[in-house]
Tab-separated table of C-alpha atoms in Angstrom:
chain	number	residue	atom	x	y	z
A	1	GLN	CA	-16.813	12.220	-14.604
A	2	LYS	CA	-16.019	15.051	-12.588
A	3	GLU	CA	-13.559	17.151	-14.349
A	4	VAL	CA	-10.916	19.754	-13.435
A	5	GLU	CA	-9.591	21.754	-16.706
A	6	GLN	CA	-6.538	23.923	-17.090
A	7	ASN	CA	-4.618	25.407	-19.652
A	8	SER	CA	-1.478	23.270	-19.805
A	9	GLY	CA	0.515	26.225	-20.927
A	10	PRO	CA	3.449	26.872	-20.936
A	11	LEU	CA	2.740	30.211	-19.752
A	12	SER	CA	5.732	32.544	-19.988
A	13	VAL	CA	5.841	35.996	-18.169
A	14	PRO	CA	8.686	38.478	-17.574
A	15	GLU	CA	9.893	38.975	-13.965
A	16	GLY	CA	8.033	41.379	-12.119
A	17	ALA	CA	4.685	40.922	-14.372
A	18	ILE	CA	1.372	39.458	-13.153
A	19	ALA	CA	0.837	35.847	-13.886
A	20	SER	CA	-2.815	34.745	-14.317
A	21	LEU	CA	-3.658	30.953	-14.099
A	22	ASN	CA	-7.160	29.585	-14.664
A	23	CYS	CA	-9.338	26.526	-14.017
A	24	THR	CA	-12.797	25.382	-14.759
A	25	TYR	CA	-14.765	22.708	-13.089
A	26	SER	CA	-17.650	20.526	-13.917
A	27	ASP	CA	-19.124	19.517	-10.554
A	28	ARG	CA	-21.526	22.356	-9.378
A	29	GLY	CA	-21.663	20.518	-5.908
A	30	SER	CA	-17.811	21.519	-5.384
A	31	GLN	CA	-17.107	22.965	-2.081
A	32	SER	CA	-13.432	24.008	-2.028
A	33	PHE	CA	-10.700	24.691	-4.312
A	34	PHE	CA	-7.094	24.401	-3.798
A	35	TRP	CA	-3.860	25.817	-5.722
A	36	TYR	CA	-0.675	23.488	-5.466
A	37	ARG	CA	2.752	24.536	-6.734
A	38	GLN	CA	4.860	21.490	-8.080
A	39	TYR	CA	8.391	22.282	-8.817
A	40	SER	CA	10.119	19.679	-11.385
A	41	GLY	CA	10.795	16.336	-9.772
A	42	LYS	CA	9.064	17.499	-6.388
A	43	SER	CA	5.826	16.747	-4.780
A	44	PRO	CA	2.938	19.262	-4.719
A	45	GLU	CA	2.692	21.793	-2.037
A	46	LEU	CA	-0.428	24.027	-1.084
A	47	ILE	CA	-0.083	27.480	-1.741
A	48	MET	CA	-3.729	28.789	-1.511
A	49	PHE	CA	-7.299	27.500	-0.988
A	50	ILE	CA	-10.698	29.240	-1.233
A	51	TYR	CA	-14.239	28.211	-0.659
A	52	SER	CA	-16.149	31.591	-0.837
A	53	ASN	CA	-17.121	33.499	-3.655
A	54	GLY	CA	-14.621	36.463	-4.410
A	55	ASP	CA	-11.099	36.959	-3.661
A	56	LYS	CA	-8.585	35.745	-1.203
A	57	GLU	CA	-5.153	37.256	-0.844
A	58	ASP	CA	-1.933	35.979	0.724
A	59	GLY	CA	1.133	37.920	0.031
A	60	ARG	CA	1.763	37.968	-3.736
A	61	PHE	CA	-0.998	35.533	-4.484
A	62	THR	CA	-4.643	36.125	-4.981
A	63	ALA	CA	-7.086	33.270	-5.525
A	64	GLN	CA	-10.461	34.226	-7.154
A	65	LEU	CA	-13.544	31.956	-7.123
A	66	ASN	CA	-16.712	32.425	-9.156
A	67	LYS	CA	-19.089	29.453	-8.270
A	68	ALA	CA	-21.737	30.559	-10.617
A	69	SER	CA	-19.294	30.415	-13.755
A	70	GLN	CA	-17.505	27.301	-12.060
A	71	TYR	CA	-14.282	29.067	-12.423
A	72	VAL	CA	-11.201	29.547	-10.164
A	73	SER	CA	-8.092	31.480	-10.947
A	74	LEU	CA	-4.630	32.325	-9.203
A	75	LEU	CA	-2.957	35.425	-9.741
A	76	ILE	CA	0.779	35.993	-8.949
A	77	ARG	CA	1.882	39.429	-8.566
A	78	ASP	CA	5.388	40.654	-8.966
A	79	SER	CA	6.477	37.257	-10.445
A	80	GLN	CA	9.799	35.864	-9.543
A	81	PRO	CA	11.946	33.324	-11.513
A	82	SER	CA	11.506	31.049	-8.194
A	83	ASP	CA	7.696	31.035	-9.181
A	84	SER	CA	8.640	29.054	-12.144
A	85	ALA	CA	6.749	25.636	-11.554
A	86	THR	CA	3.619	23.846	-12.477
A	87	TYR	CA	0.490	24.966	-10.771
A	88	LEU	CA	-1.971	22.450	-10.070
A	89	CYS	CA	-5.810	23.398	-9.465
A	90	ALA	CA	-7.660	20.935	-7.223
A	91	VAL	CA	-11.119	20.687	-6.318
A	92	ASN	CA	-12.793	18.926	-3.413
A	93	THR	CA	-16.278	17.516	-3.888
A	94	GLY	CA	-18.521	14.811	-2.332
A	95	SER	CA	-19.131	13.584	1.109
A	96	ASN	CA	-15.514	12.167	1.367
A	97	TYR	CA	-13.915	15.420	0.118
A	98	LYS	CA	-12.139	13.857	-2.775
A	99	LEU	CA	-9.583	16.042	-4.435
A	100	THR	CA	-9.698	16.010	-8.300
A	101	PHE	CA	-6.807	17.778	-9.953
A	102	GLY	CA	-6.494	19.232	-13.282
A	103	LYS	CA	-3.376	18.515	-15.395
A	104	GLY	CA	-1.421	21.619	-14.369
A	105	THR	CA	-0.165	24.853	-16.027
A	106	LEU	CA	3.434	25.324	-16.569
A	107	LEU	CA	4.672	28.786	-15.444
A	108	THR	CA	7.962	30.124	-16.658
A	109	VAL	CA	9.094	33.572	-15.184
A	110	ASN	CA	11.914	34.900	-17.265
A	111	PRO	CA	14.708	37.256	-15.518
B	1	GLU	CA	7.278	17.965	12.728
B	2	ALA	CA	8.264	15.052	10.470
B	3	GLY	CA	6.556	15.205	6.945
B	4	VAL	CA	5.413	12.259	5.012
B	5	ALA	CA	7.711	9.472	4.400
B	6	GLN	CA	7.961	7.213	1.313
B	7	SER	CA	10.154	4.402	0.250
B	8	PRO	CA	11.683	3.480	-2.010
B	9	ARG	CA	12.417	6.906	-3.872
B	10	TYR	CA	12.836	5.272	-7.184
B	11	LYS	CA	12.175	1.524	-8.499
B	12	ILE	CA	12.777	0.045	-11.960
B	13	ILE	CA	11.144	-3.330	-12.731
B	14	GLU	CA	10.096	-5.333	-15.838
B	15	LYS	CA	6.626	-5.779	-16.678
B	16	ARG	CA	4.911	-8.505	-15.113
B	17	GLN	CA	7.005	-8.206	-11.994
B	18	SER	CA	5.448	-7.042	-8.772
B	19	VAL	CA	6.485	-4.022	-6.814
B	20	ALA	CA	5.511	-2.405	-3.215
B	21	PHE	CA	5.384	1.129	-1.924
B	22	TRP	CA	5.460	2.012	1.652
B	23	CYS	CA	4.188	5.335	3.175
B	24	ASN	CA	4.294	6.593	6.852
B	25	PRO	CA	2.071	9.691	7.379
B	26	ILE	CA	2.366	12.751	9.541
B	27	SER	CA	1.877	11.492	13.058
B	28	GLY	CA	-1.744	11.900	14.144
B	29	HIS	CA	-2.950	12.304	10.583
B	30	ALA	CA	-6.162	9.899	10.319
B	31	THR	CA	-6.700	10.292	6.542
B	32	LEU	CA	-4.052	8.727	4.145
B	33	TYR	CA	-4.188	8.894	0.413
B	34	TRP	CA	-2.386	7.138	-2.607
B	35	TYR	CA	-2.138	9.049	-5.868
B	36	GLN	CA	-0.755	8.041	-9.313
B	37	GLN	CA	0.873	10.967	-11.130
B	38	ILE	CA	1.806	10.113	-14.894
B	39	LEU	CA	4.336	12.658	-16.404
B	40	GLY	CA	2.507	15.702	-17.651
B	41	GLN	CA	-0.777	15.020	-15.711
B	42	GLY	CA	-1.805	15.955	-12.455
B	43	PRO	CA	-2.173	13.555	-9.538
B	44	LYS	CA	-5.236	10.874	-9.663
B	45	LEU	CA	-6.600	9.438	-6.539
B	46	LEU	CA	-6.165	5.793	-6.260
B	47	ILE	CA	-7.201	5.130	-2.936
B	48	GLN	CA	-8.133	6.936	0.402
B	49	PHE	CA	-7.928	5.648	3.896
B	50	GLN	CA	-9.629	7.014	7.053
B	51	ASN	CA	-7.707	5.123	9.869
B	52	ASN	CA	-7.614	1.795	8.768
B	53	GLY	CA	-10.818	1.777	6.597
B	54	VAL	CA	-11.009	2.401	2.848
B	55	VAL	CA	-13.235	5.438	1.994
B	56	ASP	CA	-12.742	5.503	-1.704
B	57	ASP	CA	-11.070	3.241	-3.820
B	58	SER	CA	-13.280	3.975	-6.937
B	59	GLN	CA	-10.032	4.614	-9.332
B	60	LEU	CA	-7.961	1.603	-8.011
B	61	PRO	CA	-7.375	-0.907	-10.718
B	62	LYS	CA	-8.227	-3.872	-8.382
B	63	ASP	CA	-7.062	-6.657	-10.510
B	64	ARG	CA	-3.737	-5.603	-10.328
B	65	PHE	CA	-3.331	-2.872	-7.380
B	66	SER	CA	-4.001	-3.361	-3.802
B	67	ALA	CA	-3.458	-1.342	-0.512
B	68	GLU	CA	-3.617	-1.793	2.933
B	69	ARG	CA	-3.337	0.269	6.279
B	70	LEU	CA	-3.752	-2.443	8.795
B	71	LYS	CA	-2.772	-0.524	11.907
B	72	GLY	CA	-4.320	3.104	10.837
B	73	VAL	CA	-0.820	4.274	10.382
B	74	ASP	CA	1.667	3.486	7.654
B	75	SER	CA	0.528	1.741	4.363
B	76	THR	CA	1.557	-0.119	1.613
B	77	LEU	CA	0.581	0.014	-2.247
B	78	LYS	CA	1.278	-2.971	-4.288
B	79	ILE	CA	1.338	-3.421	-8.052
B	80	GLN	CA	1.173	-7.246	-9.328
B	81	PRO	CA	1.772	-7.795	-12.013
B	82	ALA	CA	3.086	-4.508	-13.468
B	83	LYS	CA	2.370	-3.027	-16.986
B	84	LEU	CA	4.145	-0.571	-19.030
B	85	GLU	CA	1.394	1.942	-18.368
B	86	ASP	CA	2.056	1.934	-14.766
B	87	SER	CA	5.183	4.062	-15.097
B	88	ALA	CA	4.480	6.961	-12.925
B	89	VAL	CA	5.188	8.757	-9.609
B	90	TYR	CA	3.177	7.271	-6.819
B	91	LEU	CA	2.379	10.016	-4.222
B	92	CYS	CA	1.474	9.337	-0.624
B	93	ALA	CA	-0.473	12.279	1.190
B	94	SER	CA	-2.020	12.545	4.549
B	95	SER	CA	-4.484	14.996	6.269
B	96	LEU	CA	-5.505	15.644	9.862
B	97	MET	CA	-9.195	14.430	9.449
B	98	LEU	CA	-12.030	13.727	7.041
B	99	GLY	CA	-15.409	15.627	7.128
B	100	LYS	CA	-13.958	19.390	6.873
B	101	SER	CA	-14.215	21.149	3.543
B	102	TYR	CA	-10.776	22.659	4.030
B	103	ASN	CA	-8.576	19.672	4.683
B	104	GLU	CA	-4.871	20.331	3.613
B	105	GLN	CA	-3.265	17.338	2.166
B	106	PHE	CA	0.518	16.947	2.785
B	107	PHE	CA	2.334	15.128	0.160
B	108	GLY	CA	5.412	12.866	0.697
B	109	PRO	CA	8.333	13.039	-1.948
B	110	GLY	CA	6.916	10.132	-4.169
B	111	THR	CA	8.065	7.052	-5.550
B	112	ARG	CA	9.115	6.842	-9.369
B	113	LEU	CA	8.196	3.766	-10.865
B	114	THR	CA	9.784	2.857	-14.338
B	115	VAL	CA	8.223	-0.395	-15.887
B	116	LEU	CA	10.522	-1.786	-18.925
């Protein structure tokens, strides 16, 4: 069973702080990694993807990938109350590029 | 560009009844996915279509769930008979093509199913 593990939280940070979200995966053959944001009652929306070791930055978001440790993270700088949501880590594996999701981490940014 | 459309948005049924959900993907998207998301969990893939062929249905409970995408465009997911544990949000997603490691999936608004 290929698994994706996330700390379910909730993770609470003050406005303006850095939020750090973590994810580990079990399948060493995993090829690409995605972070989705899901607001309560809404569907997931893609915010970042990464497939090479190292860091990838997009505005206030930075994704970090370490394939040797089977670890991927998402940093949110200058957190805003509008960032309050559940963040889902998803891993793409296999020849059909099936996505396996973690349970998600609930982030709350306090004004 | 119109997004992924799903209907109905909400459905309440009693156990042992049947229910069907409909999905229309983004125009031109060859790959269509149905996910089940139980409260507090991440989406779980039920079935993946490439055009009108099934790519992966390994997690579809085939004794009660069925899905089709006859003309390679829209799709229906059916549950017959429903159980209490089928209460969840059913998400449809589509992507442009298979065979690329980066292949963004776009999600529809979902159908929230409650089984009483």
